[in-house]
Rosetta silent file (secondary structure, phi, psi, omega in degrees, C-alpha in Angstrom):
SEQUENCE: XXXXXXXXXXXXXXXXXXXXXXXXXXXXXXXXXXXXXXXXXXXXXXXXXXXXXXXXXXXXXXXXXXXXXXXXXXXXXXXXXXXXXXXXXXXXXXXXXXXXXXXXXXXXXXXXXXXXXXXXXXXXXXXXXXXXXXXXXXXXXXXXXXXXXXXXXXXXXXXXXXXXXXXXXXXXXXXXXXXXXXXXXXXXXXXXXXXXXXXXXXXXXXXXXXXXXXXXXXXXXXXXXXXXXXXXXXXXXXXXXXXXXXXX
SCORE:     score description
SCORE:     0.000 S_00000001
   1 L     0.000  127.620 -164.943    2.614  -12.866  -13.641 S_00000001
   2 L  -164.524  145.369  151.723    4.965  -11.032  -10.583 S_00000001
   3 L   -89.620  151.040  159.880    5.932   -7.809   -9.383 S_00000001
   4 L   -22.865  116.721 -144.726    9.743   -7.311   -9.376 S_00000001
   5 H   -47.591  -44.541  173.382   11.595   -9.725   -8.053 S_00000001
   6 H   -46.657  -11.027 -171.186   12.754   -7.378   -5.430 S_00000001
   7 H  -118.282  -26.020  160.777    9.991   -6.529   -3.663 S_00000001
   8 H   -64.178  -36.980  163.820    8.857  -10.239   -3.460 S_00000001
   9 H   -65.232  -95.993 -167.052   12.506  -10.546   -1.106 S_00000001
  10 H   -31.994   -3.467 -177.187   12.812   -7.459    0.522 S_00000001
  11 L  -142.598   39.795 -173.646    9.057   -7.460    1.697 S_00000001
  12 L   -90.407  -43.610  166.828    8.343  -11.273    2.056 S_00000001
  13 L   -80.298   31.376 -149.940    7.955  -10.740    5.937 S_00000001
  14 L  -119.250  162.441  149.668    6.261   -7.504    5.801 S_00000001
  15 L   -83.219  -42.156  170.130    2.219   -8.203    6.638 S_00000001
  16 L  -124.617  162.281  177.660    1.393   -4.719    5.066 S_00000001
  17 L  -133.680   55.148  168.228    3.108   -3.123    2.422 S_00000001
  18 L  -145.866  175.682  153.834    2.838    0.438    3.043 S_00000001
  19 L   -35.930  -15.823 -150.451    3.638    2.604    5.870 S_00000001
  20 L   -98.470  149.633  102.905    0.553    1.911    7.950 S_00000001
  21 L    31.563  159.130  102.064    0.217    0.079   11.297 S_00000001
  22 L   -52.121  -29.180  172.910   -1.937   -2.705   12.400 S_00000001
  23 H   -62.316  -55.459  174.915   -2.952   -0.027   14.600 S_00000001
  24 H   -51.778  -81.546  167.278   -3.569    2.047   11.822 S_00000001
  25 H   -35.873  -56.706 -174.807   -5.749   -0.494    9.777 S_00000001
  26 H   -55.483  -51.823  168.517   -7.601   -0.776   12.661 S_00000001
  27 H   -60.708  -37.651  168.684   -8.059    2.475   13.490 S_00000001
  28 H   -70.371  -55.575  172.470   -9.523    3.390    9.657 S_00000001
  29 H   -13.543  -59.611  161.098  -11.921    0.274    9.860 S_00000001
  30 H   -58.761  -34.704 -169.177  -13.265    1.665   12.576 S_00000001
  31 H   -79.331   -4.048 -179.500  -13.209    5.004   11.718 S_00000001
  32 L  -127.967   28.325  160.810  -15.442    3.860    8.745 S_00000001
  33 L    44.733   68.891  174.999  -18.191    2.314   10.733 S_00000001
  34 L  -104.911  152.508 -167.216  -17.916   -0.833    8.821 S_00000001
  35 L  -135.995  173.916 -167.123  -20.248   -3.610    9.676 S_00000001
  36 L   -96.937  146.826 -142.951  -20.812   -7.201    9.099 S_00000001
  37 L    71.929  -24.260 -160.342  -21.722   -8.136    5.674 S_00000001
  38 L   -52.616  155.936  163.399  -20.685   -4.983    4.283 S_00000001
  39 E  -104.637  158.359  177.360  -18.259   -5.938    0.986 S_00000001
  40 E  -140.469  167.579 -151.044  -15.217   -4.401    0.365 S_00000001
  41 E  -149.419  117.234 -170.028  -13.198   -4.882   -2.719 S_00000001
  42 E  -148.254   94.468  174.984   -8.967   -4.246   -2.428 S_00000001
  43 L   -66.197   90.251  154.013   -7.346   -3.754   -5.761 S_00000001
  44 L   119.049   38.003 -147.444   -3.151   -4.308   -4.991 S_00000001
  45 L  -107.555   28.386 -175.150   -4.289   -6.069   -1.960 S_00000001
  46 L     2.182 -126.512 -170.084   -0.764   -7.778   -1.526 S_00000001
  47 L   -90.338   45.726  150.201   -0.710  -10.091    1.486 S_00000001
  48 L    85.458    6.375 -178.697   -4.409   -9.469    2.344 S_00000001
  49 L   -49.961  -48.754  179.909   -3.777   -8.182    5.737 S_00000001
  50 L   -55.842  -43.384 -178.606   -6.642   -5.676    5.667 S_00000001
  51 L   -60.350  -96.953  164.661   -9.364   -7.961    4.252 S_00000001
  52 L    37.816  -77.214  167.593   -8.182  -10.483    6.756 S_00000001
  53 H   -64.748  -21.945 -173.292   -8.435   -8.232    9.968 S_00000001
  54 H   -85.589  -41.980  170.986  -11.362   -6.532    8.884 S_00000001
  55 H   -51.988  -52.527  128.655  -13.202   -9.163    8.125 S_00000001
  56 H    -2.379  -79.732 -114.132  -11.931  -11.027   11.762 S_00000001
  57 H  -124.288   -6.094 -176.719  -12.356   -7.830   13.388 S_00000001
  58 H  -141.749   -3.322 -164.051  -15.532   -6.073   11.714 S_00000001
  59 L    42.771   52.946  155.029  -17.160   -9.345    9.832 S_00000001
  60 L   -74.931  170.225 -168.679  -16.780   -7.721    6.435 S_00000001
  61 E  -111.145  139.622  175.524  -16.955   -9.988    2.904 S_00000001
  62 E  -163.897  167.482 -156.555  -14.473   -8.996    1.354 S_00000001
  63 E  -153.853  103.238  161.465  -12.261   -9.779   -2.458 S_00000001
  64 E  -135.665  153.194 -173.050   -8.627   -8.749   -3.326 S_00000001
  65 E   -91.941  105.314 -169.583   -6.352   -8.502   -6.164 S_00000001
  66 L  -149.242  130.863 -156.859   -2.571   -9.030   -6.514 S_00000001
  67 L   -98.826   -9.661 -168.789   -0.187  -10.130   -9.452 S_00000001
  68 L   -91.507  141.597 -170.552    2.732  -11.020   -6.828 S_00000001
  69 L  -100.086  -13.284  144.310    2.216  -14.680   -6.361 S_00000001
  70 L   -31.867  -63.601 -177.491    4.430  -14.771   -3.044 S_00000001
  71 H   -86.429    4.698  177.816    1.841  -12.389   -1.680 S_00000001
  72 H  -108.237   25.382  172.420   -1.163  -13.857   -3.045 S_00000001
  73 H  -123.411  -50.466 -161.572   -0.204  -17.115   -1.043 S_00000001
  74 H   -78.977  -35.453  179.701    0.817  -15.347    2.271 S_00000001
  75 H   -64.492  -74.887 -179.841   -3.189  -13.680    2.136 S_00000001
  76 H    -5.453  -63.251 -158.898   -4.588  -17.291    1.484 S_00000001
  77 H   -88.096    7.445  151.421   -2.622  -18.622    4.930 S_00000001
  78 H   -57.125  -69.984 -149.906   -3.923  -14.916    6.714 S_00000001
  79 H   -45.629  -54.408 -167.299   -7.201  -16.088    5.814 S_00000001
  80 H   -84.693   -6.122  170.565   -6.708  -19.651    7.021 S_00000001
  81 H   -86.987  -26.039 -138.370   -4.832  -18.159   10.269 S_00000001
  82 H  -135.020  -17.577  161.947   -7.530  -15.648   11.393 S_00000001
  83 L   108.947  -39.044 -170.186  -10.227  -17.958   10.792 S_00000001
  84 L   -76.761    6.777 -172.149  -11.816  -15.982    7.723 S_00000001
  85 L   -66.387   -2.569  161.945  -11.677  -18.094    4.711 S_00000001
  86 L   -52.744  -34.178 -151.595  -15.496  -18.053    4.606 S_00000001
  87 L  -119.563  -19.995 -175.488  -15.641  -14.254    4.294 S_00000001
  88 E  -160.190  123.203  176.676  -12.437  -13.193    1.771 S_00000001
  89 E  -113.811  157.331 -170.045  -11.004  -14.617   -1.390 S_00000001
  90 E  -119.092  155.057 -163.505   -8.249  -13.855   -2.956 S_00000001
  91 E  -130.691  132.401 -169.729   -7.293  -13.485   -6.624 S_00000001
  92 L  -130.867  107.073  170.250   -3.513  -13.525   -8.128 S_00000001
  93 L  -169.722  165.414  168.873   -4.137  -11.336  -11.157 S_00000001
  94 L   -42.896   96.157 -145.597   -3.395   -7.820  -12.435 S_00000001
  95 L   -97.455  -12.388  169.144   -5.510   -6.027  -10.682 S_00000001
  96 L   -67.342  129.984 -173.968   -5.709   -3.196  -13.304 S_00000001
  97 L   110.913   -3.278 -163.424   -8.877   -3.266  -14.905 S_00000001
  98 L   -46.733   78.720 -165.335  -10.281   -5.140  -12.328 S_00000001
  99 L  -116.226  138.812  152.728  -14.436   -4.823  -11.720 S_00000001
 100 L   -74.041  150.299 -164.835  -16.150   -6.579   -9.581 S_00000001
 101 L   -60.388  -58.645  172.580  -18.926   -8.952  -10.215 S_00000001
 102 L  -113.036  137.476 -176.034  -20.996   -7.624   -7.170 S_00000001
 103 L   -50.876  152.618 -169.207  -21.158   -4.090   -6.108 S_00000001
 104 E  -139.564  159.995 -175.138  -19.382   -4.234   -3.025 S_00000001
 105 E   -85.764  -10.494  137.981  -20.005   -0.696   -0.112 S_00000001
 106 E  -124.325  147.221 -179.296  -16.051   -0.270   -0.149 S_00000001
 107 E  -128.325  148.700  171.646  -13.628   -0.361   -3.052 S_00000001
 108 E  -126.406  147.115  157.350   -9.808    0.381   -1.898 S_00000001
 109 E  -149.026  110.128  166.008   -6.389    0.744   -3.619 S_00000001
 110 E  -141.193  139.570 -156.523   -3.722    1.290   -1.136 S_00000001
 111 L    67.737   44.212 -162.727   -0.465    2.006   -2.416 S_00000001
 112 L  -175.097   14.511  173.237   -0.954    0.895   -5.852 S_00000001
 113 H   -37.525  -19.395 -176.248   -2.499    3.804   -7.652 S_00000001
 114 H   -85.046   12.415  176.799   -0.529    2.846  -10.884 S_00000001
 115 H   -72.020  -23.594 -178.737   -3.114    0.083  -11.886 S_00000001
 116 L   -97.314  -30.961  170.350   -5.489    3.209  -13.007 S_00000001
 117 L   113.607   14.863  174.678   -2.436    5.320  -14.514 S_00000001
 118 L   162.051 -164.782  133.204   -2.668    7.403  -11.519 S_00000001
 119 H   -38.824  -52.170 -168.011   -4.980    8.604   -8.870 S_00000001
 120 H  -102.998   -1.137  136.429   -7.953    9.732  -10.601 S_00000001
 121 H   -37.244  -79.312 -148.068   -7.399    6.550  -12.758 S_00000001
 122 H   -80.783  -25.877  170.289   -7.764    4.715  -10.309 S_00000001
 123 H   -74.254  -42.238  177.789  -10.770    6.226   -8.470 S_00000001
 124 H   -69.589  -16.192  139.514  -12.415    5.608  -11.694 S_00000001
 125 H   -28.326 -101.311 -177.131  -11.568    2.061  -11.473 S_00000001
 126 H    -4.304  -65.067  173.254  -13.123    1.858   -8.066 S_00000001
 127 H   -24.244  -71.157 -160.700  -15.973    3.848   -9.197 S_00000001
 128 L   -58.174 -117.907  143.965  -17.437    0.956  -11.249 S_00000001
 129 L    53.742  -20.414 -164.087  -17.201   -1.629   -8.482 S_00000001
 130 E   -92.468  172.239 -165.558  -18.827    0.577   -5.799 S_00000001
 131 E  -102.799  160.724  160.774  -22.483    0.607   -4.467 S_00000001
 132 E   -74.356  144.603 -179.942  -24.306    4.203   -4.714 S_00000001
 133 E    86.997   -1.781 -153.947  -23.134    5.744   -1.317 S_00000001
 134 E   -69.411  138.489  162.188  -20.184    3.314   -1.536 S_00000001
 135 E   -82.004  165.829  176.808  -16.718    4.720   -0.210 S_00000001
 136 E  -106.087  118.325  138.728  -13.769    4.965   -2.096 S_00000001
 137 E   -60.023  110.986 -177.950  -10.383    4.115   -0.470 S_00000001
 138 E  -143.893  132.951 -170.240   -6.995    5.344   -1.814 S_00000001
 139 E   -90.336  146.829 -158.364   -3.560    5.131   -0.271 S_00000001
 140 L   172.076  125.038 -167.324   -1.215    7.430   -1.593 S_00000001
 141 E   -63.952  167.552  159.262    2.244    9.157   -0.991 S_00000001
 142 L   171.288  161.215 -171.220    2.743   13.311   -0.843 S_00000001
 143 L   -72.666  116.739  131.135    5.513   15.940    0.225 S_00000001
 144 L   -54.444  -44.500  175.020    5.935   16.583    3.406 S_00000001
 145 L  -159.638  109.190 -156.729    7.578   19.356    2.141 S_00000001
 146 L   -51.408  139.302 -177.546    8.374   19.802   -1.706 S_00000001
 147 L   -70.335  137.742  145.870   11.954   18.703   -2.409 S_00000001
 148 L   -15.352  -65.895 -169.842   14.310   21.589   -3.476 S_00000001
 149 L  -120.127  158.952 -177.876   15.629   19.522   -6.245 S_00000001
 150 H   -80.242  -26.935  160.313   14.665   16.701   -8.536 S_00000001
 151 H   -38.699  -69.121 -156.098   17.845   14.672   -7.055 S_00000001
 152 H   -48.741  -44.857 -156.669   16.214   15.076   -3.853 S_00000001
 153 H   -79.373  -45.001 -174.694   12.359   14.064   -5.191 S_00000001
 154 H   -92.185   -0.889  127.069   14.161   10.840   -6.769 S_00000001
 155 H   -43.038  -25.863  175.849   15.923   10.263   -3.548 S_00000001
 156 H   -86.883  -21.713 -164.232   12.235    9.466   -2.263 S_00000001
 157 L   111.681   -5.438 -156.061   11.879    7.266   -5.329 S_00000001
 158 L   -95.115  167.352  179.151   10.003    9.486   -6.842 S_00000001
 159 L   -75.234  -49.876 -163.271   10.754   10.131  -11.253 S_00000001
 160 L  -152.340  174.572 -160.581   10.312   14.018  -10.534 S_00000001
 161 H   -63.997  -16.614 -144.894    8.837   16.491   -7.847 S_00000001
 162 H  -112.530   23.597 -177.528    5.867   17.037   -9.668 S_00000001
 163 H   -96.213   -5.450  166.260    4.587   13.092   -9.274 S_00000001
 164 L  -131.600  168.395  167.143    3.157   13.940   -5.753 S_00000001
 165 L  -119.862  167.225 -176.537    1.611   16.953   -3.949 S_00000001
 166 L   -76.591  162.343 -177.995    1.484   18.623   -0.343 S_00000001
 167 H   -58.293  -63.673  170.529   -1.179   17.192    1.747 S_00000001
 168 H   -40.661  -49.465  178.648   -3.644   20.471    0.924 S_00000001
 169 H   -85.935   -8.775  148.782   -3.216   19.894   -2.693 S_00000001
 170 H   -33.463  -78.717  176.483   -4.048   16.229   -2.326 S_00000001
 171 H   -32.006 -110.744  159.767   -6.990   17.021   -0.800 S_00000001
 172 L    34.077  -51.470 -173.665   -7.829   19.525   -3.643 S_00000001
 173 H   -97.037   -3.090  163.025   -7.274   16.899   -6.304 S_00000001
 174 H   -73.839  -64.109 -121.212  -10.282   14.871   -4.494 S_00000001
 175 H  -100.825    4.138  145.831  -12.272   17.355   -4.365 S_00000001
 176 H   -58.125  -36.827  163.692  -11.480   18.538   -8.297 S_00000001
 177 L   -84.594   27.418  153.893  -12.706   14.950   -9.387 S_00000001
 178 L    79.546   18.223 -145.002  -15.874   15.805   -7.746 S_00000001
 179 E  -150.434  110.526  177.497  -15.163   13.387   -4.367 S_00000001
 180 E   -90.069  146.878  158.893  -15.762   15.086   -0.722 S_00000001
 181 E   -67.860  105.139 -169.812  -13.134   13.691    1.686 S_00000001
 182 E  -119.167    7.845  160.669  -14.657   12.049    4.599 S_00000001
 183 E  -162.534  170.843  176.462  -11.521   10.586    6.321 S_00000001
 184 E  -139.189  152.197  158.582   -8.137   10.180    6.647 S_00000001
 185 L  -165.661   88.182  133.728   -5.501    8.451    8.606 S_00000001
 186 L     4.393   99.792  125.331   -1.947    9.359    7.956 S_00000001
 187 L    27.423  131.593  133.947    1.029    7.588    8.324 S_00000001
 188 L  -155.549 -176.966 -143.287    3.735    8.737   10.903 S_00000001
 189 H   -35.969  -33.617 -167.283    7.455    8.181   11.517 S_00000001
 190 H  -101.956   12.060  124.152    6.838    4.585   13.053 S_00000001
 191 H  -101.041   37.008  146.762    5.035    3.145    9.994 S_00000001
 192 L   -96.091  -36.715 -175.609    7.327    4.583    7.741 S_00000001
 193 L   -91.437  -11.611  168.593   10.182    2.757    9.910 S_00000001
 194 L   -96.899  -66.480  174.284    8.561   -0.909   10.299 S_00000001
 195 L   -28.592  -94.280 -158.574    7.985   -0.202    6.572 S_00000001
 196 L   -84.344  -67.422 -144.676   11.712    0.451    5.351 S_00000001
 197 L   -93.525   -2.414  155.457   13.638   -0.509    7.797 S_00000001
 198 H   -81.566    0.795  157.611   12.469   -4.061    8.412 S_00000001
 199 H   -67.362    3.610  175.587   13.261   -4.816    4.800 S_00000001
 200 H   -92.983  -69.700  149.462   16.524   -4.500    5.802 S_00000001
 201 H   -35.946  -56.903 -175.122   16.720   -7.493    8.251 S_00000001
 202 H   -95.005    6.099  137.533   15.243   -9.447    5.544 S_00000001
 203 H   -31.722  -77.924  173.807   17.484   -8.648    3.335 S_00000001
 204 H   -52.276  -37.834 -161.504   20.470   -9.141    5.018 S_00000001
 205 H   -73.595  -48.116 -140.207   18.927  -12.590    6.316 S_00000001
 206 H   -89.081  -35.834  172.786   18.261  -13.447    2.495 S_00000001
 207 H   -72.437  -12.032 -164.914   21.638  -12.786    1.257 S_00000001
 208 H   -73.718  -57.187 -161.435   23.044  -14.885    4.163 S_00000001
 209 L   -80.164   20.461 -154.285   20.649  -18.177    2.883 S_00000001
 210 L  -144.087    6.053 -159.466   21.335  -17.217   -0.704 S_00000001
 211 L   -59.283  -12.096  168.634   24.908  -16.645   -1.799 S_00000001
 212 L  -111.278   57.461 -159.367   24.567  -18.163   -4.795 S_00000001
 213 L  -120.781  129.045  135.913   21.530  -16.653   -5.993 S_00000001
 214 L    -9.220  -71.813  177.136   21.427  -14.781   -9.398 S_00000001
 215 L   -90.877   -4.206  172.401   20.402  -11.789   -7.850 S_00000001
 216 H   -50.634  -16.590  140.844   22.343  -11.386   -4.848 S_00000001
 217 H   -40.312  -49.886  176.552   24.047   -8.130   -6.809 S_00000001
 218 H   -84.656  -15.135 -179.600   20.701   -6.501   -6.777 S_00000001
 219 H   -86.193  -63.188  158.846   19.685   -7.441   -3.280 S_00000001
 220 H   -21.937  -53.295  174.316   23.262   -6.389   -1.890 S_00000001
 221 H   -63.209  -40.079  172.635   22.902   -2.875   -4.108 S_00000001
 222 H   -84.832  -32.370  176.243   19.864   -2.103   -2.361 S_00000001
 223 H   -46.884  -42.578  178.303   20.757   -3.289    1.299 S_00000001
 224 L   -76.357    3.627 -157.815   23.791   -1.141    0.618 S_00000001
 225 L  -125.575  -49.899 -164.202   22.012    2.052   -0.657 S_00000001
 226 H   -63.607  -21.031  149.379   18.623    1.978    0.656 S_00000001
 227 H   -43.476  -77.623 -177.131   19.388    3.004    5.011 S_00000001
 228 H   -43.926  -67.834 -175.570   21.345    6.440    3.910 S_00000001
 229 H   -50.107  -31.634 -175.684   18.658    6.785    1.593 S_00000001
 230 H   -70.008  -69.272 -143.040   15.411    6.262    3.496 S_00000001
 231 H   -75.762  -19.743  159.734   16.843    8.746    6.647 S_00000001
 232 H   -35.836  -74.090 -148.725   18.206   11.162    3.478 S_00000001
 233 H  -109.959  -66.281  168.661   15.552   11.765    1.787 S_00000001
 234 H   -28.512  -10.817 -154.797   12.269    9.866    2.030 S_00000001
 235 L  -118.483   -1.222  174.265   11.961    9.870    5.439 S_00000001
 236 L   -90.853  -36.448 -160.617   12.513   13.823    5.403 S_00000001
 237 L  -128.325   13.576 -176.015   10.090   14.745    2.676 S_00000001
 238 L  -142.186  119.260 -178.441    7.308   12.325    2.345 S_00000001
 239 L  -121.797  175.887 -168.848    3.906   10.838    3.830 S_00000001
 240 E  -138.135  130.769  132.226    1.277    8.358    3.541 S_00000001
 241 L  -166.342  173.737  177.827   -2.205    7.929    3.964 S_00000001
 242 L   -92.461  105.517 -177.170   -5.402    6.762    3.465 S_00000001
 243 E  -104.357  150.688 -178.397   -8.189    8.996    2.480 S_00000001
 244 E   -99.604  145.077  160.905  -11.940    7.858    2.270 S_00000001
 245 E  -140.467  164.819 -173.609  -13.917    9.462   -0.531 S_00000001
 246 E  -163.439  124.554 -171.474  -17.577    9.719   -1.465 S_00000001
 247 E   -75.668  123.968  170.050  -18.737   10.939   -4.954 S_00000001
 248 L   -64.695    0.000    0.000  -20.889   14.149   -4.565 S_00000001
């Protein structure tokens, strides 16, 4: 069990694997007046930086889920670097479907909504796992501004325009599943660019130690495609963040 081989290279040095910060993590932690003991439960939780720091940095308990077995190694030696292996284990499994054992007072998925089939999949995931009052965490792309064209929307990566929404109708689609919004914390240009463009570096690093690798055609096709492409389209037309929700 792996994600695509591709994303285990191109993201082998990355610590988070989304757009967001340390700064960022840090700042939502805080912003969600988390406290020692609380559990938190992080479905897609790749190499564990958030349990890791939060736990470290807020004494949460905390349990995440990840099928890449690269990154479900690199959380382990967070854990054992930061001091926390007391407080957050890690699990290298699918994470769809996933329930926890014990109700835990946060459940997150960030960046990884397709373990639920979707967003409100995936809150309903969560759901079961959560405490009454518990928050919900969900990380999740949307238009900066709707692409013209569907070339354009699958320049971001996306299959077609109509797989994300503007930031208002995000919001909207919480608060249609019945979920008030009680934070956010958004992305901006320089965790979108330590996201994509230090995957470039290790790229380039990977094809150097690698020339006779199998796949050096697909790591070479994206190293060659994926720059133009980022400052094209994605980096024109797209955001990130992390909204808190709590069922009304």
């Amino acid at each position: 069990m792996d994600i695509p081989r591709i994303f285990n290279i191109a993201e082998s040095n990355h610590r988070i694997h989304n757009p967001f910060t340390s700064e960022d993590l840090a700042t939502l932690g805080a912003a969600l007046h988390l406290k020692a003991g609380n559990r938190v439960l992080d479905l897609g939780s790749g190499s564990g930086e958030l349990l890791c720091t939060w736990a470290k940095d807020f004494g949460i308990i905390g349990t995440g889920v990840d099928m890449s077995q690269l990154f479900h190694t690199q959380a382990k030696l967070r854990a054992e670097e930061l001091a926390v292996v007391n407080q957050v284990g890690f699990i290298h499994d699918d994470a769809a479907g996933y329930i926890a054992t014990e109700k835990v007072d946060v459940a997150a998925c960030i960046g990884a909504t397709w373990i639920g089939g979707g967003v409100a999949g995936t809150i309903e995931l969560l759901d079961k796992s959560l405490l009454a009052g518990g928050i919900i965490l969900i990380g999740e792309p949307y238009w900066i501004q709707r692409p013209p064209t569907e070339d354009i929307a699958k320049g971001c990566l996306a299959g077609a325009i109509s797989d994300y929404l503007l930031l208002p109708e995000l919001i909207r689609s919480f608060h249609a599943l019945n979920y008030d919004v009680v934070e956010m914390v958004l992305a901006d240009q320089k965790g979108w660019d330590r996201y994509m463009a230090a995957q470039w570096l290790t790229m380039r690093r990977w094809l150097e130690t690698n020339p006779d690798d199998d796949f050096v055609e697909n790591v070479r096709a994206q190293l060659d495609s994926d720059p133009e492409r980022y400052t094209r389209y994605t980096r024109e037309y797209m955001g990130w963040g992390v909204f808190a929700l709590m069922k009304r």
